[in-house]
């Protein structure tokens, strides 16, 4: 199957990419975290602060601070147990602050750290034990800088975070559909990383473009099993500056050359599965997405938004000022309701806050090389019901005007409910059904196959922000991929305008679930 055909099926005809006889081997499921064997360990403090305060400017970062950062980003935060239906026993799970499809957490975190109280080098964040595992010791500023195209001053960064994906961790359940989940899961993890960095007073920058083989080689990853999706440098400086030397930036660097500079490392890791099924399409897509030289790096201009006909009704939303919340508390309270949604009236002020706070989130990235707005490439649409001062119907959110543009009137709850592949959410009880919308070509015309996963990651960043703000407003959100994208595109009248719905997030009030849960915060 051609890769572009596969991506089309992945989005619009998912039944064509998963074998009809696919059976999940639950007994041979992998662990939701990676475990290394026989490598040096550095424990991180379990004394996690209940409130994340902004650090003092110019204070040198410490291992303790880094431990707090990693725990709030991806640490194990909660053990839960709840009853299954029809007296089928109980389900247990270990949760984190970020959502994940099926709670499988296919991503891993690695960090390149330069701290006074820790040996400089590459480490894996051992989630299961909240500790660092030394993968490769040494200073790799030059190597890493060249892998990123000599665009950023890595020397000024005390830590660089690598977000990787282990393909088998959710392929075992979702088969080829896992490729779509992996990009989104990486995105919500990146969104949480950016939020935590901002709360702690670190500046950050997302690098989507890098030499994959040289980065994987540095981390000691087998590209058949695991590959880095994003690189996020962290600094205590106000921003992460570019390198002024044009000669360095214009130098063409190849991954093959860099890989010859450091020795190959192969470490033993454990994932519990004894029978791993091959995933050739995921390997082909990963191979096709790789950049071999820095000559492939590009800058993307902001796309034009969908143009609405003259006379399109616009609802100006209330101006929101001084919205704030306790980040740590909201992280611990965030919950994805399914059958727990209950219908409630949503005020126009609450909707305005949700949309503005979600879409005004700024982050530095290497696609536009500015303090880019996520909304520039992905945006929010929604089907609303029972919202004060907003007639039921389908709308797009115009962030620049802070207004809703009405597409069509009507109650579309049944329409959306019938479009669910698995009706595990009762949309009749949901006042806000949000959709993240992006280009139908998935940026492939500029970034090749890499464009698809970048778009999914940017959608994930926006989703995580939406979920946090929803929780701060006393509501829950449940990200869904099991919906009919063709149907939603017709509802929003974007199917002929080169746009498509990437993910669906019902948002609204909910009732507490009957379950036993315990915090893993000491």
CSV table of N, CA and C in Angstrom, one decimal, residues 311-426:
chain,number,residue,atom,x,y,z
A,311,UNK,N,-21.4,38.0,5.2
A,311,UNK,CA,-22.7,37.9,5.9
A,311,UNK,C,-22.8,36.8,6.9
A,312,UNK,N,-21.7,36.0,7.0
A,312,UNK,CA,-21.6,34.9,8.0
A,312,UNK,C,-21.8,35.5,9.4
A,313,UNK,N,-22.8,34.9,10.1
A,313,UNK,CA,-23.1,35.4,11.5
A,313,UNK,C,-21.9,35.3,12.4
A,314,UNK,N,-21.6,36.3,13.1
A,314,UNK,CA,-20.5,36.3,14.1
A,314,UNK,C,-21.0,36.7,15.5
A,315,UNK,N,-20.6,35.9,16.5
A,315,UNK,CA,-21.0,36.2,17.8
A,315,UNK,C,-19.7,36.6,18.6
A,316,UNK,N,-19.6,37.9,18.9
A,316,UNK,CA,-18.5,38.4,19.7
A,316,UNK,C,-18.6,37.9,21.1
A,317,UNK,N,-17.5,37.3,21.6
A,317,UNK,CA,-17.5,36.7,22.9
A,317,UNK,C,-17.0,37.7,24.0
A,318,UNK,N,-17.4,37.5,25.3
A,318,UNK,CA,-16.9,38.4,26.3
A,318,UNK,C,-15.4,38.4,26.4
A,319,UNK,N,-14.9,39.6,26.7
A,319,UNK,CA,-13.4,39.7,26.9
A,319,UNK,C,-13.0,39.1,28.3
A,320,UNK,N,-12.0,38.3,28.3
A,320,UNK,CA,-11.6,37.5,29.5
A,320,UNK,C,-10.3,38.1,30.0
A,321,UNK,N,-10.2,38.4,31.3
A,321,UNK,CA,-9.0,39.0,31.8
A,321,UNK,C,-8.6,38.2,33.1
A,322,UNK,N,-7.3,38.1,33.3
A,322,UNK,CA,-6.8,37.6,34.6
A,322,UNK,C,-7.3,36.2,34.9
A,323,UNK,N,-7.4,35.3,33.9
A,323,UNK,CA,-7.8,33.9,34.2
A,323,UNK,C,-6.5,33.2,34.7
A,324,UNK,N,-6.6,32.6,35.9
A,324,UNK,CA,-5.5,31.8,36.4
A,324,UNK,C,-6.1,30.6,37.2
A,325,UNK,N,-5.2,29.6,37.4
A,325,UNK,CA,-5.6,28.5,38.2
A,325,UNK,C,-4.4,27.8,38.8
A,326,UNK,N,-4.6,27.0,39.8
A,326,UNK,CA,-3.5,26.2,40.4
A,326,UNK,C,-3.2,25.1,39.5
A,327,UNK,N,-2.1,25.2,38.8
A,327,UNK,CA,-1.7,24.2,37.8
A,327,UNK,C,-1.6,22.8,38.4
A,328,UNK,N,-0.9,22.6,39.6
A,328,UNK,CA,-0.7,21.3,40.2
A,328,UNK,C,-2.1,20.7,40.6
A,329,UNK,N,-3.0,21.5,41.1
A,329,UNK,CA,-4.3,20.9,41.5
A,329,UNK,C,-5.1,20.5,40.3
A,330,UNK,N,-5.0,21.3,39.3
A,330,UNK,CA,-5.8,21.0,38.0
A,330,UNK,C,-5.2,19.7,37.4
A,331,UNK,N,-3.9,19.5,37.4
A,331,UNK,CA,-3.3,18.3,36.9
A,331,UNK,C,-3.9,17.1,37.6
A,332,UNK,N,-4.0,17.2,38.9
A,332,UNK,CA,-4.4,16.0,39.7
A,332,UNK,C,-5.9,15.8,39.5
A,333,UNK,N,-6.7,16.8,39.2
A,333,UNK,CA,-8.1,16.7,39.1
A,333,UNK,C,-8.6,16.3,37.7
A,334,UNK,N,-7.7,16.5,36.7
A,334,UNK,CA,-8.1,16.3,35.3
A,334,UNK,C,-8.6,14.9,35.1
A,335,UNK,N,-9.7,14.7,34.4
A,335,UNK,CA,-10.4,13.4,34.3
A,335,UNK,C,-11.1,13.4,32.9
A,336,UNK,N,-11.0,12.2,32.3
A,336,UNK,CA,-11.7,12.0,31.0
A,336,UNK,C,-13.0,11.3,31.1
A,337,UNK,N,-14.1,12.0,31.2
A,337,UNK,CA,-15.4,11.3,31.4
A,337,UNK,C,-15.8,10.6,30.1
A,338,UNK,N,-16.6,9.5,30.3
A,338,UNK,CA,-17.2,8.9,29.1
A,338,UNK,C,-18.7,8.8,29.3
A,339,UNK,N,-19.1,7.8,30.1
A,339,UNK,CA,-20.5,7.7,30.4
A,339,UNK,C,-20.9,8.6,31.6
A,340,UNK,N,-19.9,9.4,32.1
A,340,UNK,CA,-20.2,10.2,33.3
A,340,UNK,C,-20.6,11.7,33.0
A,341,UNK,N,-20.7,12.0,31.7
A,341,UNK,CA,-21.1,13.4,31.3
A,341,UNK,C,-22.5,13.6,31.8
A,342,UNK,N,-22.8,14.8,32.3
A,342,UNK,CA,-24.2,15.2,32.6
A,342,UNK,C,-24.5,16.5,32.0
A,343,UNK,N,-25.7,16.7,31.4
A,343,UNK,CA,-26.0,17.9,30.7
A,343,UNK,C,-26.1,19.1,31.7
A,344,UNK,N,-25.5,20.2,31.4
A,344,UNK,CA,-25.6,21.4,32.2
A,344,UNK,C,-25.4,22.6,31.3
A,345,UNK,N,-26.0,23.7,31.7
A,345,UNK,CA,-25.9,24.9,30.9
A,345,UNK,C,-24.5,25.5,31.1
A,346,UNK,N,-23.9,25.9,29.9
A,346,UNK,CA,-22.6,26.5,29.9
A,346,UNK,C,-22.8,28.0,29.7
A,347,UNK,N,-22.2,28.8,30.5
A,347,UNK,CA,-22.3,30.3,30.3
A,347,UNK,C,-21.4,30.7,29.2
A,348,UNK,N,-21.8,31.8,28.6
A,348,UNK,CA,-21.0,32.4,27.5
A,348,UNK,C,-19.6,32.8,27.9
A,349,UNK,N,-19.5,33.2,29.2
A,349,UNK,CA,-18.2,33.6,29.7
A,349,UNK,C,-17.3,32.4,29.9
A,350,UNK,N,-17.9,31.3,30.3
A,350,UNK,CA,-17.1,30.1,30.5
A,350,UNK,C,-16.6,29.6,29.1
A,351,UNK,N,-17.5,29.6,28.1
A,351,UNK,CA,-17.1,29.2,26.7
A,351,UNK,C,-16.0,30.1,26.2
A,352,UNK,N,-16.2,31.4,26.4
A,352,UNK,CA,-15.2,32.4,25.9
A,352,UNK,C,-13.8,32.1,26.6
A,353,UNK,N,-13.8,31.8,27.9
A,353,UNK,CA,-12.6,31.5,28.6
A,353,UNK,C,-11.9,30.3,28.0
A,354,UNK,N,-12.7,29.3,27.8
A,354,UNK,CA,-12.2,28.0,27.3
A,354,UNK,C,-11.5,28.2,26.0
A,355,UNK,N,-12.2,28.9,25.1
A,355,UNK,CA,-11.6,29.1,23.7
A,355,UNK,C,-10.4,30.0,23.7
A,356,UNK,N,-10.5,31.1,24.4
A,356,UNK,CA,-9.4,32.1,24.4
A,356,UNK,C,-8.2,31.5,25.0
A,357,UNK,N,-8.3,30.9,26.2
A,357,UNK,CA,-7.2,30.4,26.9
A,357,UNK,C,-6.5,29.2,26.2
A,358,UNK,N,-7.3,28.4,25.5
A,358,UNK,CA,-6.8,27.3,24.7
A,358,UNK,C,-6.0,27.8,23.5
A,359,UNK,N,-6.6,28.7,22.7
A,359,UNK,CA,-6.0,29.0,21.4
A,359,UNK,C,-5.0,30.2,21.5
A,360,UNK,N,-4.9,30.8,22.7
A,360,UNK,CA,-3.9,31.9,22.8
A,360,UNK,C,-2.6,31.4,23.4
A,361,UNK,N,-2.5,30.1,23.6
A,361,UNK,CA,-1.2,29.5,24.1
A,361,UNK,C,-0.1,29.6,23.1
A,362,UNK,N,1.0,30.3,23.4
A,362,UNK,CA,2.1,30.5,22.5
A,362,UNK,C,3.3,29.5,22.9
A,363,UNK,N,4.0,29.1,21.8
A,363,UNK,CA,5.2,28.3,22.1
A,363,UNK,C,6.2,28.5,21.0
A,364,UNK,N,7.4,28.5,21.3
A,364,UNK,CA,8.5,28.6,20.3
A,364,UNK,C,8.6,27.3,19.6
A,365,UNK,N,8.8,27.3,18.3
A,365,UNK,CA,9.1,26.1,17.5
A,365,UNK,C,10.0,26.4,16.3
A,366,UNK,N,10.4,25.3,15.6
A,366,UNK,CA,11.4,25.5,14.5
A,366,UNK,C,10.7,25.5,13.2
A,367,UNK,N,9.4,25.5,13.1
A,367,UNK,CA,8.7,25.6,11.9
A,367,UNK,C,8.5,27.0,11.3
A,368,UNK,N,8.2,27.9,12.3
A,368,UNK,CA,8.1,29.3,11.8
A,368,UNK,C,9.1,30.2,12.5
A,369,UNK,N,9.9,29.6,13.4
A,369,UNK,CA,11.0,30.3,14.1
A,369,UNK,C,10.6,31.6,14.8
A,370,UNK,N,9.4,31.6,15.3
A,370,UNK,CA,8.9,32.7,16.1
A,370,UNK,C,8.2,32.1,17.3
A,371,UNK,N,7.7,33.0,18.2
A,371,UNK,CA,6.8,32.6,19.2
A,371,UNK,C,5.5,32.2,18.6
A,372,UNK,N,5.5,31.1,17.9
A,372,UNK,CA,4.3,30.7,17.1
A,372,UNK,C,3.1,30.4,17.9
A,373,UNK,N,2.0,30.6,17.2
A,373,UNK,CA,0.7,30.3,17.8
A,373,UNK,C,0.2,29.0,17.2
A,374,UNK,N,-0.1,28.0,18.1
A,374,UNK,CA,-0.6,26.7,17.6
A,374,UNK,C,-1.7,26.9,16.6
A,375,UNK,N,-2.6,27.8,16.9
A,375,UNK,CA,-3.8,28.1,16.1
A,375,UNK,C,-3.4,28.4,14.6
A,376,UNK,N,-2.2,28.8,14.3
A,376,UNK,CA,-1.8,29.1,13.0
A,376,UNK,C,-1.9,27.9,12.1
A,377,UNK,N,-1.7,26.7,12.5
A,377,UNK,CA,-1.8,25.5,11.7
A,377,UNK,C,-2.9,24.6,12.1
A,378,UNK,N,-3.4,24.6,13.3
A,378,UNK,CA,-4.6,23.9,13.7
A,378,UNK,C,-5.5,24.8,14.5
A,379,UNK,N,-6.8,24.6,14.3
A,379,UNK,CA,-7.8,25.5,14.9
A,379,UNK,C,-8.9,24.8,15.6
A,380,UNK,N,-9.8,25.5,16.3
A,380,UNK,CA,-10.9,24.8,17.0
A,380,UNK,C,-12.2,25.2,16.3
A,381,UNK,N,-13.0,24.1,16.1
A,381,UNK,CA,-14.4,24.2,15.7
A,381,UNK,C,-15.2,23.5,16.8
A,382,UNK,N,-16.5,23.7,16.8
A,382,UNK,CA,-17.3,23.1,17.8
A,382,UNK,C,-18.8,23.0,17.5
A,383,UNK,N,-19.5,22.0,18.0
A,383,UNK,CA,-20.9,21.9,17.9
A,383,UNK,C,-21.5,22.1,19.3
A,384,UNK,N,-22.3,23.2,19.5
A,384,UNK,CA,-22.7,23.6,20.8
A,384,UNK,C,-24.2,23.4,21.0
A,385,UNK,N,-24.5,23.1,22.3
A,385,UNK,CA,-25.9,22.9,22.7
A,385,UNK,C,-26.0,23.4,24.1
A,386,UNK,N,-27.1,24.2,24.4
A,386,UNK,CA,-27.3,24.6,25.8
A,386,UNK,C,-26.2,25.6,26.3
A,387,UNK,N,-25.8,26.4,25.4
A,387,UNK,CA,-24.8,27.5,25.8
A,387,UNK,C,-25.5,28.8,25.9
A,388,UNK,N,-25.4,29.5,27.0
A,388,UNK,CA,-26.0,30.8,27.2
A,388,UNK,C,-25.6,31.8,26.1
A,389,UNK,N,-26.7,32.3,25.4
A,389,UNK,CA,-26.4,33.4,24.4
A,389,UNK,C,-25.9,32.9,23.1
A,390,UNK,N,-25.8,31.5,22.9
A,390,UNK,CA,-25.2,31.0,21.7
A,390,UNK,C,-26.2,30.0,21.1
A,391,UNK,N,-26.9,30.3,20.0
A,391,UNK,CA,-27.9,29.3,19.5
A,391,UNK,C,-27.2,28.0,19.1
A,392,UNK,N,-27.9,26.9,19.4
A,392,UNK,CA,-27.4,25.6,19.1
A,392,UNK,C,-26.9,25.5,17.6
A,393,UNK,N,-25.8,24.9,17.4
A,393,UNK,CA,-25.3,24.8,16.0
A,393,UNK,C,-23.8,24.5,15.9
A,394,UNK,N,-23.3,24.6,14.7
A,394,UNK,CA,-21.8,24.3,14.5
A,394,UNK,C,-21.1,25.7,14.2
A,395,UNK,N,-20.0,25.8,14.8
A,395,UNK,CA,-19.2,27.1,14.8
A,395,UNK,C,-17.7,26.8,14.6
A,396,UNK,N,-17.1,27.9,14.1
A,396,UNK,CA,-15.6,27.9,14.2
A,396,UNK,C,-15.2,29.1,15.1
A,397,UNK,N,-14.1,28.9,15.8
A,397,UNK,CA,-13.6,30.0,16.7
A,397,UNK,C,-12.6,30.8,15.9
A,398,UNK,N,-12.8,32.1,15.9
A,398,UNK,CA,-11.9,33.1,15.3
A,398,UNK,C,-11.1,33.7,16.4
A,399,UNK,N,-9.8,33.2,16.6
A,399,UNK,CA,-9.0,33.7,17.8
A,399,UNK,C,-8.7,35.1,17.7
A,400,UNK,N,-8.4,35.7,16.5
A,400,UNK,CA,-8.0,37.1,16.3
A,400,UNK,C,-9.1,38.0,16.7
A,401,UNK,N,-10.4,37.6,16.4
A,401,UNK,CA,-11.5,38.5,16.7
A,401,UNK,C,-12.2,38.1,18.0
A,402,UNK,N,-11.7,37.0,18.6
A,402,UNK,CA,-12.3,36.4,19.8
A,402,UNK,C,-13.8,36.3,19.6
A,403,UNK,N,-14.2,35.6,18.5
A,403,UNK,CA,-15.6,35.5,18.2
A,403,UNK,C,-15.9,34.1,17.6
A,404,UNK,N,-17.2,33.7,17.6
A,404,UNK,CA,-17.7,32.5,17.0
A,404,UNK,C,-18.2,32.9,15.6
A,405,UNK,N,-17.9,32.1,14.6
A,405,UNK,CA,-18.5,32.2,13.3
A,405,UNK,C,-19.4,31.1,13.1
A,406,UNK,N,-20.7,31.4,12.9
A,406,UNK,CA,-21.7,30.3,12.8
A,406,UNK,C,-21.7,29.7,11.4
A,407,UNK,N,-21.6,28.4,11.4
A,407,UNK,CA,-21.6,27.6,10.1
A,407,UNK,C,-23.1,27.2,9.8
A,408,UNK,N,-23.7,26.6,10.8
A,408,UNK,CA,-25.1,26.1,10.6
A,408,UNK,C,-25.8,26.0,11.9
A,409,UNK,N,-27.1,26.3,11.9
A,409,UNK,CA,-27.9,26.1,13.2
A,409,UNK,C,-28.4,24.7,13.3
A,410,UNK,N,-28.7,24.3,14.6
A,410,UNK,CA,-29.3,23.1,14.9
A,410,UNK,C,-28.7,22.3,16.0
A,411,UNK,N,-29.4,21.3,16.5
A,411,UNK,CA,-28.9,20.4,17.5
A,411,UNK,C,-28.3,19.2,16.9
A,412,UNK,N,-27.0,19.0,16.9
A,412,UNK,CA,-26.3,18.0,16.2
A,412,UNK,C,-25.8,16.9,17.1
A,413,UNK,N,-26.4,16.8,18.3
A,413,UNK,CA,-25.9,15.7,19.2
A,413,UNK,C,-26.2,14.3,18.6
A,414,UNK,N,-27.4,14.1,18.1
A,414,UNK,CA,-27.6,12.8,17.5
A,414,UNK,C,-26.8,12.5,16.3
A,415,UNK,N,-26.6,13.5,15.5
A,415,UNK,CA,-25.7,13.4,14.3
A,415,UNK,C,-24.3,12.9,14.7
A,416,UNK,N,-23.8,13.5,15.7
A,416,UNK,CA,-22.4,13.2,16.2
A,416,UNK,C,-22.4,11.9,16.9
A,417,UNK,N,-23.4,11.6,17.7
A,417,UNK,CA,-23.5,10.3,18.4
A,417,UNK,C,-23.5,9.1,17.4
A,418,UNK,N,-24.2,9.2,16.3
A,418,UNK,CA,-24.3,8.2,15.3
A,418,UNK,C,-23.0,8.0,14.5
A,419,UNK,N,-22.1,9.1,14.6
A,419,UNK,CA,-20.8,9.0,14.0
A,419,UNK,C,-19.7,8.3,14.8
A,420,UNK,N,-20.0,8.0,16.0
A,420,UNK,CA,-19.0,7.3,16.9
A,420,UNK,C,-18.8,5.9,16.5
A,421,UNK,N,-17.6,5.5,16.3
A,421,UNK,CA,-17.3,4.1,16.0
A,421,UNK,C,-17.6,3.2,17.2
A,422,UNK,N,-17.2,3.6,18.4
A,422,UNK,CA,-17.5,3.0,19.6
A,422,UNK,C,-18.3,4.0,20.5
A,423,UNK,N,-19.6,3.8,20.7
A,423,UNK,CA,-20.4,4.8,21.4
A,423,UNK,C,-20.2,4.7,22.9
A,424,UNK,N,-18.9,4.9,23.4
A,424,UNK,CA,-18.6,4.9,24.8
A,424,UNK,C,-18.8,6.2,25.5
A,425,UNK,N,-19.2,7.3,24.7
A,425,UNK,CA,-19.5,8.6,25.3
A,425,UNK,C,-20.9,8.9,24.9
A,426,UNK,N,-21.7,9.4,25.8
A,426,UNK,CA,-23.1,9.8,25.6
A,426,UNK,C,-23.1,11.3,25.2
